[in-house]
Amino acid sequence: MPITYKEILHNEQINALIEAGNAALQSMGFTEHGYSHAGMVAKWAGDLLVALGYDERTCELARIAGYMHDIGNSINRHDHALTGATLAFSILSSLGMEPAEVATIITAIGNHDEHASNAVSPLAAAIILADKSDVRHSRVCCQPTDISFDIHDRVNYAVVKSVLDVNKEDNLLSLRLTVDTAVCSVMDYFEIFLNRMLLCRDAAQFFKMRFALFINDTRML
């Protein structure tokens, strides 16, 4: 039987790697990279491919890749996409997943990091869009009064709501953010995340779609 997303969700080895990676990044002051982020990326990647008309198994593989995409952080933040893909190969192969499906997933994981991001497949493009769009208040691990509350924290803390929207009629993929401008300015957002939005644009182009960024109902990109 094919390996399911539900099985991956309850896999102790994968979850141990997610926990270890999140703990390491939190010790360095990064935003949350635990179960919440993994689950959000899995959901958005799967939902995106569903909305674009991909078959059920491809969407399921996108959820699996999304959930596992950051397990390489358990080794080191540097090159975590490549180490994560290597870990995923070993784990999924040991679970008996079909080699072609393993290859599809590790390609997506290995191409998601912004320093080596390439939308080379439907899964890779979906993971890039889902991962780079997950900006939200609840990912901030420190408090606003904390000395480590820098511009990255302020930008995430200011995002009250984020939605990745698919409009096939207008051929448009949109990230729609509700931002508390009393916490950070729109300029702060672009200072930190412009490169990520350009990656989303490139990923949208893989699907032959345009990418748009809306902040407080105003189109910014």
PDB file of C-alpha atoms in Angstrom, residues 8-91:
ATOM      1  CA  ILE A   8       4.144  10.364   8.038  1.00  0.00           C
ATOM      2  CA  LEU A   9       2.388  12.602  10.579  1.00  0.00           C
ATOM      3  CA  HIS A  10       2.713   9.871  13.202  1.00  0.00           C
ATOM      4  CA  ASN A  11       6.216   8.691  12.326  1.00  0.00           C
ATOM      5  CA  GLU A  12       8.378   8.968  15.473  1.00  0.00           C
ATOM      6  CA  GLN A  13      11.651   9.324  13.593  1.00  0.00           C
ATOM      7  CA  ILE A  14      10.397  12.178  11.414  1.00  0.00           C
ATOM      8  CA  ASN A  15       8.795  13.942  14.362  1.00  0.00           C
ATOM      9  CA  ALA A  16      11.985  13.616  16.411  1.00  0.00           C
ATOM     10  CA  LEU A  17      13.894  15.347  13.589  1.00  0.00           C
ATOM     11  CA  ILE A  18      11.308  18.136  13.378  1.00  0.00           C
ATOM     12  CA  GLU A  19      11.538  18.697  17.133  1.00  0.00           C
ATOM     13  CA  ALA A  20      15.336  18.674  17.102  1.00  0.00           C
ATOM     14  CA  GLY A  21      15.506  21.109  14.200  1.00  0.00           C
ATOM     15  CA  ASN A  22      13.014  23.471  15.796  1.00  0.00           C
ATOM     16  CA  ALA A  23      14.879  23.405  19.123  1.00  0.00           C
ATOM     17  CA  ALA A  24      18.177  24.191  17.384  1.00  0.00           C
ATOM     18  CA  LEU A  25      16.709  27.111  15.451  1.00  0.00           C
ATOM     19  CA  GLN A  26      14.930  28.517  18.496  1.00  0.00           C
ATOM     20  CA  SER A  27      18.245  28.525  20.371  1.00  0.00           C
ATOM     21  CA  MET A  28      19.582  30.745  17.564  1.00  0.00           C
ATOM     22  CA  GLY A  29      16.579  33.080  17.683  1.00  0.00           C
ATOM     23  CA  PHE A  30      14.771  31.873  14.546  1.00  0.00           C
ATOM     24  CA  THR A  31      11.007  31.752  14.157  1.00  0.00           C
ATOM     25  CA  GLU A  32       9.076  28.535  14.795  1.00  0.00           C
ATOM     26  CA  HIS A  33      10.020  25.639  12.504  1.00  0.00           C
ATOM     27  CA  GLY A  34       8.184  22.872  14.367  1.00  0.00           C
ATOM     28  CA  TYR A  35       4.931  21.011  13.889  1.00  0.00           C
ATOM     29  CA  SER A  36       2.902  24.132  13.173  1.00  0.00           C
ATOM     30  CA  HIS A  37       5.111  25.282  10.281  1.00  0.00           C
ATOM     31  CA  ALA A  38       5.510  21.739   8.940  1.00  0.00           C
ATOM     32  CA  GLY A  39       1.756  21.206   9.028  1.00  0.00           C
ATOM     33  CA  MET A  40       1.016  24.570   7.429  1.00  0.00           C
ATOM     34  CA  VAL A  41       3.418  23.990   4.541  1.00  0.00           C
ATOM     35  CA  ALA A  42       2.019  20.486   4.042  1.00  0.00           C
ATOM     36  CA  LYS A  43      -1.552  21.792   3.944  1.00  0.00           C
ATOM     37  CA  TRP A  44      -0.863  24.733   1.641  1.00  0.00           C
ATOM     38  CA  ALA A  45       1.274  22.695  -0.771  1.00  0.00           C
ATOM     39  CA  GLY A  46      -1.368  19.979  -1.010  1.00  0.00           C
ATOM     40  CA  ASP A  47      -4.268  22.424  -1.296  1.00  0.00           C
ATOM     41  CA  LEU A  48      -2.433  24.382  -3.994  1.00  0.00           C
ATOM     42  CA  LEU A  49      -1.979  21.328  -6.200  1.00  0.00           C
ATOM     43  CA  VAL A  50      -5.590  20.262  -5.571  1.00  0.00           C
ATOM     44  CA  ALA A  51      -6.778  23.689  -6.724  1.00  0.00           C
ATOM     45  CA  LEU A  52      -4.587  23.434  -9.824  1.00  0.00           C
ATOM     46  CA  GLY A  53      -6.111  20.080 -10.754  1.00  0.00           C
ATOM     47  CA  TYR A  54      -3.288  17.658  -9.963  1.00  0.00           C
ATOM     48  CA  ASP A  55      -4.128  14.037  -9.230  1.00  0.00           C
ATOM     49  CA  GLU A  56      -4.775  12.855  -5.682  1.00  0.00           C
ATOM     50  CA  ARG A  57      -1.479  10.987  -5.258  1.00  0.00           C
ATOM     51  CA  THR A  58       0.623  13.970  -6.388  1.00  0.00           C
ATOM     52  CA  CYS A  59      -1.208  16.143  -3.857  1.00  0.00           C
ATOM     53  CA  GLU A  60      -0.563  13.541  -1.136  1.00  0.00           C
ATOM     54  CA  LEU A  61       3.146  13.482  -1.988  1.00  0.00           C
ATOM     55  CA  ALA A  62       3.180  17.290  -1.761  1.00  0.00           C
ATOM     56  CA  ARG A  63       1.767  17.053   1.773  1.00  0.00           C
ATOM     57  CA  ILE A  64       4.438  14.521   2.724  1.00  0.00           C
ATOM     58  CA  ALA A  65       7.218  16.667   1.250  1.00  0.00           C
ATOM     59  CA  GLY A  66       5.793  19.744   2.948  1.00  0.00           C
ATOM     60  CA  TYR A  67       5.724  18.097   6.347  1.00  0.00           C
ATOM     61  CA  MET A  68       9.295  16.817   5.982  1.00  0.00           C
ATOM     62  CA  HIS A  69      10.845  19.802   4.183  1.00  0.00           C
ATOM     63  CA  ASP A  70      12.763  21.201   7.186  1.00  0.00           C
ATOM     64  CA  ILE A  71      14.029  18.002   8.851  1.00  0.00           C
ATOM     65  CA  GLY A  72      17.565  18.904   7.755  1.00  0.00           C
ATOM     66  CA  ASN A  73      17.589  21.634  10.414  1.00  0.00           C
ATOM     67  CA  SER A  74      18.155  18.820  12.900  1.00  0.00           C
ATOM     68  CA  ILE A  75      21.689  18.585  11.492  1.00  0.00           C
ATOM     69  CA  ASN A  76      22.433  22.236  10.695  1.00  0.00           C
ATOM     70  CA  ARG A  77      20.647  25.261   9.296  1.00  0.00           C
ATOM     71  CA  HIS A  78      23.362  25.534   6.641  1.00  0.00           C
ATOM     72  CA  ASP A  79      22.447  23.402   3.601  1.00  0.00           C
ATOM     73  CA  HIS A  80      19.424  22.056   5.486  1.00  0.00           C
ATOM     74  CA  ALA A  81      17.544  21.432   2.233  1.00  0.00           C
ATOM     75  CA  LEU A  82      20.246  19.052   1.003  1.00  0.00           C
ATOM     76  CA  THR A  83      20.686  17.230   4.302  1.00  0.00           C
ATOM     77  CA  GLY A  84      16.908  17.091   4.672  1.00  0.00           C
ATOM     78  CA  ALA A  85      16.567  15.472   1.266  1.00  0.00           C
ATOM     79  CA  THR A  86      19.220  12.911   2.207  1.00  0.00           C
ATOM     80  CA  LEU A  87      17.446  12.114   5.478  1.00  0.00           C
ATOM     81  CA  ALA A  88      14.115  11.844   3.664  1.00  0.00           C
ATOM     82  CA  PHE A  89      15.600   9.399   1.137  1.00  0.00           C
ATOM     83  CA  SER A  90      16.764   7.105   3.929  1.00  0.00           C
ATOM     84  CA  ILE A  91      13.545   7.296   5.955  1.00  0.00           C
TER      85      ILE A  91
END
